[in-house]
Amino acid sequence: MTTVAESFRTEVRAWLEANCPPEMRQPLRSEADMCWGGRRWKFQSDAQRLWLERMGERGWTVPEWPREYGGGGLARDEARALREEMRALGCRSPLDSFGISMLGPALLKYGTHEQKLEHLPKIARGEIRWCQGYSEPNAGSDLASLATRAEERGDHFVVNGQKIWTSYADKADWIFCLVRTDTGAKKHTGISFLLFDMESPGVSTRPITLISGASPFCETFFTDVKVPRRNLVGELNGGWSVAKYLLTHERNMIGGSIERGSAPVVSQVALRSLGTDESGRLADPGLRARIAEFEVDEAAFKLTLERVADLMKTGQVNPAMSSVLKYYGTELNKRRQELIMASLGSDGLEWESTRSREGFAARAWLRSKANSIEGGTSEVQLNIVSKRILGLPGE
Ligand SMILES: Cc1cc2nc3c(=O)[nH]c(=O)nc-3n(C[C@H](O)[C@H](O)[C@H](O)COP(=O)(O)OP(=O)(O)OC[C@H]3O[C@@H](n4cnc5c(N)ncnc54)[C@H](O)[C@@H]3O)c2cc1C
């Protein structure tokens, strides 16, 4: 007998086959192939535009969000089936955005109905690109020390201050931003969560150039920026709860997306590069053992991700679990990239090549180093785990 999930799966497969352009079924060649959307987004091809439009119309860029806010309204097992069918066909993600992975979940929990109606459908369709204004020059790990000020002036706030490491601030349309609204209160209790347009007068960005010559980062400056009061998410001075909730989603995204996405299969890369011995096993025995150990850990982590996602749906998960996923997922990715580089030998040093599938291995290896810093460092995640899961004493 066909279960609902099976008939749904068949329907999904047929729809994807008919609607996902062949070009969007090719593996990503580099980060430049990803689609971030937004007012200023330049599509790489008609296929990329079409794929976003089609998935956006169905709400399948955010399959589990409610339909009234632009989502697909799918149940969790249906969304999982959609992801699995996309993976089986090799479909690229139609849209990667901080709106989807970070702001959206926070708005769904803390936003008013009007805020949800205003922002979520534009996120789902990739019309507005968001950036994250959390870190400041003196507030990274100790985020609650942030000093950007927002003063209340009747129906609006006036924001002054500086953010740093704001990824893609120069390309984003709107920012979700942590600001201090009460300077007299304890540091965690005087913070609010604001949304505003990056084109507001008084907002400016300055790219931070890295040694590689390119960087997604910016410094972001606010000088007397006027923000309507209706753009306050959650309670005045209650922004820390929103910020923390968003961070759990950011950490799940960073830890989990590396596994859920189209990460290369290490053993396949190694087999292509090194070939097999006379008994058909990977030619290098030392690497073979390390890769086997890695792939067992990777399989266990994937199962853990699924288990945690199920528990989350029923509200049974300790919020600090996101720190476990973030820590383990990012350390795992660093191991993956090390093993890929070890497998490729000198071929792995190619920098510009699109000649081979492994053409950007060196960049992916270098990029993985930042995984255990962004969204809160590994040390900070371990502190959270020790305190909130293991119950060890701390400050
Ligand atoms: C790729 C990338 C993208 C980013 N994008 C954004 C963005 O879009 N928006 C944004 O707001 N921020 C962004 N960040 C900033 C990021 O959130 C911070 O870098 C991070 O929180 C660490 O803060 P910090 O750099 O100030 O380091 P610090 O807090 O100064 O930490 C320095 C070192 O001290 C250690 N340390 C600090 N406190 C403790 C402690 N209590 N116990 C043990 N060790 C400790 C840290 O682990 C680290 O090794 C991004 C960072 C990266 C790498």
Coordinates of N, CA and C in Angstrom, one line a residue, residues 192-312:
S192 N 18.4 45.4 22.6 CA 17.2 45.2 21.8 C 17.6 44.7 20.4
F193 N 16.6 44.2 19.7 CA 16.8 43.5 18.3 C 16.1 44.4 17.3
L194 N 16.8 45.0 16.4 CA 16.1 45.9 15.4 C 16.4 45.4 14.0
L195 N 15.5 45.8 13.1 CA 15.6 45.5 11.7 C 15.6 46.8 11.0
F196 N 16.6 47.0 10.0 CA 16.5 48.2 9.2 C 17.1 48.1 7.8
D197 N 16.7 49.0 7.0 CA 17.1 49.0 5.6 C 18.5 49.5 5.5
M198 N 19.4 48.8 4.8 CA 20.8 49.3 4.7 C 20.9 50.6 3.9
E199 N 19.8 51.0 3.2 CA 19.8 52.2 2.5 C 19.4 53.4 3.3
S200 N 19.1 53.1 4.6 CA 18.7 54.2 5.5 C 19.8 55.3 5.6
P201 N 19.5 56.6 5.6 CA 20.6 57.6 5.7 C 21.3 57.3 7.0
G202 N 22.7 57.4 6.9 CA 23.5 57.2 8.1 C 24.2 55.8 8.2
V203 N 23.8 54.9 7.2 CA 24.4 53.6 7.3 C 25.5 53.5 6.2
S204 N 26.7 53.1 6.6 CA 27.8 52.9 5.6 C 28.6 51.7 5.9
T205 N 29.2 51.1 4.9 CA 30.0 49.9 5.0 C 31.4 50.1 4.4
R206 N 32.3 49.4 5.0 CA 33.7 49.4 4.4 C 34.2 48.0 4.4
P207 N 34.5 47.5 3.2 CA 35.0 46.1 3.1 C 36.3 45.9 3.8
I208 N 36.5 44.8 4.5 CA 37.8 44.4 5.1 C 38.5 43.5 4.1
T209 N 39.7 44.0 3.7 CA 40.4 43.2 2.7 C 41.3 42.2 3.5
L210 N 41.3 41.0 3.0 CA 42.1 39.9 3.6 C 43.3 39.6 2.8
I211 N 44.2 38.8 3.3 CA 45.5 38.6 2.6 C 45.2 37.9 1.2
S212 N 44.1 37.2 1.1 CA 43.8 36.5 -0.2 C 43.3 37.5 -1.2
G213 N 43.1 38.8 -0.8 CA 42.7 39.8 -1.8 C 41.2 40.0 -1.9
A214 N 40.5 39.0 -1.3 CA 39.0 39.1 -1.4 C 38.5 38.8 0.0
S215 N 37.3 39.3 0.3 CA 36.7 39.0 1.6 C 35.3 39.3 1.6
P216 N 34.5 38.5 2.3 CA 33.0 38.8 2.4 C 32.8 39.8 3.5
F217 N 33.8 40.2 4.3 CA 33.5 40.9 5.6 C 33.5 42.4 5.3
C218 N 32.7 43.1 6.2 CA 32.7 44.6 6.2 C 32.8 45.1 7.6
E219 N 33.2 46.3 7.8 CA 32.9 47.1 8.9 C 31.6 47.8 8.6
T220 N 30.7 48.0 9.5 CA 29.5 48.7 9.2 C 29.3 49.8 10.3
F221 N 29.0 51.0 9.8 CA 28.9 52.2 10.7 C 27.5 52.7 10.6
F222 N 27.1 53.2 11.8 CA 25.7 53.8 11.9 C 25.9 55.2 12.5
T223 N 25.4 56.2 11.8 CA 25.5 57.6 12.3 C 24.1 58.2 12.3
D224 N 23.4 58.3 13.4 CA 22.1 58.9 13.6 C 21.1 58.2 12.6
V225 N 21.1 56.9 12.6 CA 20.2 56.1 11.7 C 18.8 56.1 12.4
K226 N 17.8 56.5 11.6 CA 16.4 56.6 12.1 C 15.7 55.2 11.8
V227 N 15.3 54.5 12.9 CA 14.7 53.2 12.7 C 13.3 53.3 13.3
P228 N 12.2 53.0 12.5 CA 10.9 53.0 13.0 C 10.7 52.0 14.1
R229 N 9.9 52.4 15.1 CA 9.7 51.6 16.3 C 9.1 50.2 15.9
R230 N 8.3 50.2 14.9 CA 7.6 49.0 14.5 C 8.7 47.9 14.0
N231 N 9.9 48.3 13.8 CA 11.0 47.4 13.4 C 11.7 46.7 14.6
L232 N 11.2 47.0 15.8 CA 11.7 46.3 17.0 C 11.1 44.9 17.1
V233 N 12.0 43.9 17.1 CA 11.5 42.5 17.2 C 11.6 42.1 18.7
G234 N 10.4 41.5 19.2 CA 10.4 41.2 20.6 C 10.3 42.4 21.5
E235 N 10.5 42.2 22.8 CA 10.4 43.3 23.8 C 11.5 44.3 23.7
L236 N 11.2 45.5 24.1 CA 12.3 46.5 24.3 C 13.1 46.0 25.4
N237 N 14.4 46.0 25.2 CA 15.4 45.5 26.2 C 15.4 44.0 26.4
G238 N 14.6 43.3 25.5 CA 14.5 41.9 25.6 C 15.1 41.2 24.4
G239 N 16.0 41.9 23.7 CA 16.6 41.4 22.5 C 17.6 40.3 22.7
W240 N 18.1 40.1 23.9 CA 19.0 39.0 24.1 C 18.4 37.6 23.9
S241 N 17.1 37.5 24.3 CA 16.4 36.2 24.0 C 16.3 36.0 22.5
V242 N 16.0 37.0 21.8 CA 15.8 36.8 20.3 C 17.2 36.5 19.7
A243 N 18.2 37.2 20.2 CA 19.6 37.0 19.7 C 20.1 35.6 20.0
K244 N 19.8 35.1 21.2 CA 20.2 33.7 21.5 C 19.5 32.7 20.7
Y245 N 18.2 32.9 20.5 CA 17.4 31.9 19.7 C 17.9 31.9 18.3
L246 N 18.2 33.1 17.7 CA 18.7 33.2 16.4 C 20.1 32.4 16.3
L247 N 20.9 32.6 17.4 CA 22.2 32.0 17.3 C 22.1 30.5 17.3
T248 N 21.1 29.9 18.0 CA 21.0 28.4 18.0 C 20.7 28.0 16.5
H249 N 19.9 28.8 15.8 CA 19.7 28.4 14.4 C 20.9 28.6 13.5
E250 N 21.7 29.7 13.8 CA 22.9 29.9 13.1 C 23.8 28.8 13.3
R251 N 23.9 28.3 14.6 CA 24.9 27.3 14.9 C 24.4 25.9 14.3
N252 N 23.1 25.7 14.3 CA 22.6 24.5 13.7 C 23.0 24.5 12.2
M253 N 22.8 25.7 11.6 CA 23.0 25.9 10.2 C 24.5 25.6 9.9
I254 N 25.4 26.2 10.6 CA 26.8 26.1 10.3 C 27.2 24.6 10.5
G255 N 26.8 24.1 11.7 CA 27.2 22.7 12.0 C 26.6 21.7 11.0
G256 N 25.3 21.9 10.7 CA 24.6 20.9 10.0 C 24.6 21.1 8.5
S257 N 24.7 22.3 8.0 CA 24.6 22.5 6.5 C 25.8 21.8 5.8
I258 N 26.9 21.8 6.6 CA 28.1 21.2 6.0 C 27.8 19.8 5.7
E259 N 27.1 19.1 6.5 CA 26.7 17.7 6.3 C 25.6 17.5 5.4
R260 N 24.6 18.4 5.5 CA 23.4 18.2 4.7 C 23.6 18.6 3.2
G261 N 24.6 19.6 3.0 CA 24.8 20.1 1.7 C 25.6 19.2 0.8
S262 N 26.2 19.8 -0.2 CA 26.8 18.9 -1.2 C 28.3 18.8 -1.0
A263 N 28.7 18.5 0.3 CA 30.1 18.3 0.6 C 30.6 17.1 -0.2
P264 N 31.9 17.2 -0.7 CA 32.4 16.0 -1.4 C 32.6 14.8 -0.6
V265 N 32.4 13.6 -1.1 CA 32.6 12.4 -0.4 C 34.1 12.1 -0.4
V266 N 34.7 12.1 0.8 CA 36.2 12.0 0.9 C 36.7 10.8 0.2
S267 N 36.1 9.6 0.4 CA 36.6 8.4 -0.1 C 36.6 8.4 -1.7
Q268 N 35.6 9.1 -2.2 CA 35.5 9.1 -3.7 C 36.6 10.0 -4.2
V269 N 36.8 11.1 -3.6 CA 37.9 12.0 -4.0 C 39.2 11.3 -4.0
A270 N 39.4 10.5 -2.8 CA 40.7 9.8 -2.7 C 40.9 8.7 -3.7
L271 N 39.8 8.0 -4.0 CA 39.8 6.9 -5.0 C 40.2 7.5 -6.4
R272 N 39.5 8.6 -6.7 CA 39.8 9.3 -8.0 C 41.3 9.7 -8.1
S273 N 41.8 10.1 -7.0 CA 43.2 10.7 -7.0 C 44.3 9.6 -6.9
L274 N 44.0 8.6 -6.0 CA 45.1 7.7 -5.7 C 44.9 6.3 -6.3
G275 N 43.7 6.0 -6.7 CA 43.4 4.6 -7.3 C 43.4 3.6 -6.2
T276 N 43.4 2.3 -6.7 CA 43.2 1.2 -5.7 C 44.5 0.2 -5.8
D277 N 44.6 -0.6 -4.7 CA 45.6 -1.6 -4.7 C 45.1 -2.9 -5.4
E278 N 45.9 -4.0 -5.4 CA 45.5 -5.2 -6.2 C 44.2 -5.8 -5.6
S279 N 43.8 -5.5 -4.3 CA 42.6 -6.1 -3.8 C 41.4 -5.1 -3.9
G280 N 41.6 -4.0 -4.7 CA 40.5 -3.1 -4.9 C 40.3 -2.0 -3.8
R281 N 41.2 -2.0 -2.8 CA 41.1 -1.0 -1.8 C 41.9 0.3 -2.1
L282 N 41.6 1.4 -1.4 CA 42.3 2.6 -1.6 C 43.8 2.3 -1.5
A283 N 44.6 2.8 -2.4 CA 46.0 2.4 -2.5 C 46.8 2.8 -1.3
D284 N 46.5 3.9 -0.6 CA 47.3 4.4 0.5 C 46.7 3.8 1.8
P285 N 47.4 2.9 2.5 CA 46.8 2.2 3.6 C 46.6 3.2 4.8
G286 N 47.6 4.1 5.0 CA 47.5 5.1 6.1 C 46.3 6.0 6.0
L287 N 46.1 6.5 4.7 CA 45.0 7.4 4.5 C 43.7 6.6 4.5
R288 N 43.7 5.4 4.1 CA 42.5 4.5 4.1 C 42.0 4.4 5.5
A289 N 42.8 4.2 6.4 CA 42.3 4.1 7.8 C 41.8 5.4 8.3
R290 N 42.5 6.5 8.0 CA 42.0 7.8 8.5 C 40.6 8.2 7.9
I291 N 40.5 7.8 6.6 CA 39.2 8.2 5.9 C 38.1 7.3 6.4
A292 N 38.4 6.0 6.6 CA 37.4 5.1 7.2 C 36.9 5.6 8.5
E293 N 37.8 6.1 9.4 CA 37.4 6.6 10.7 C 36.6 7.8 10.5
F294 N 37.0 8.7 9.6 CA 36.2 9.9 9.3 C 34.8 9.6 8.9
E295 N 34.7 8.7 7.9 CA 33.4 8.4 7.3 C 32.4 7.8 8.3
V296 N 33.0 7.0 9.3 CA 32.1 6.4 10.3 C 31.6 7.6 11.2
D297 N 32.5 8.5 11.6 CA 32.1 9.6 12.4 C 31.1 10.5 11.7
E298 N 31.3 10.7 10.4 CA 30.4 11.5 9.6 C 29.0 10.9 9.6
A299 N 28.9 9.5 9.4 CA 27.6 8.9 9.3 C 26.9 9.0 10.7
A300 N 27.7 8.9 11.8 CA 27.1 9.0 13.1 C 26.6 10.4 13.3
F301 N 27.3 11.4 12.8 CA 26.9 12.8 13.0 C 25.6 13.1 12.2
K302 N 25.5 12.5 11.0 CA 24.3 12.7 10.2 C 23.1 12.2 10.9
L303 N 23.2 11.0 11.5 CA 22.1 10.4 12.3 C 21.8 11.3 13.5
T304 N 22.8 11.9 14.1 CA 22.6 12.7 15.3 C 21.8 14.0 14.8
L305 N 22.2 14.5 13.7 CA 21.4 15.7 13.1 C 20.0 15.4 13.0
E306 N 19.7 14.2 12.4 CA 18.3 13.8 12.2 C 17.5 13.7 13.5
R307 N 18.2 13.0 14.5 CA 17.6 12.8 15.8 C 17.3 14.1 16.5
V308 N 18.3 15.0 16.4 CA 18.1 16.3 17.1 C 17.0 17.1 16.4
A309 N 16.9 17.0 15.1 CA 15.8 17.7 14.4 C 14.5 17.2 14.8
D310 N 14.3 15.9 14.9 CA 13.1 15.3 15.4 C 12.7 15.8 16.8
L311 N 13.7 15.8 17.7 CA 13.5 16.2 19.0 C 13.1 17.7 19.1
M312 N 13.7 18.5 18.2 CA 13.4 19.9 18.2 C 11.9 20.2 17.9

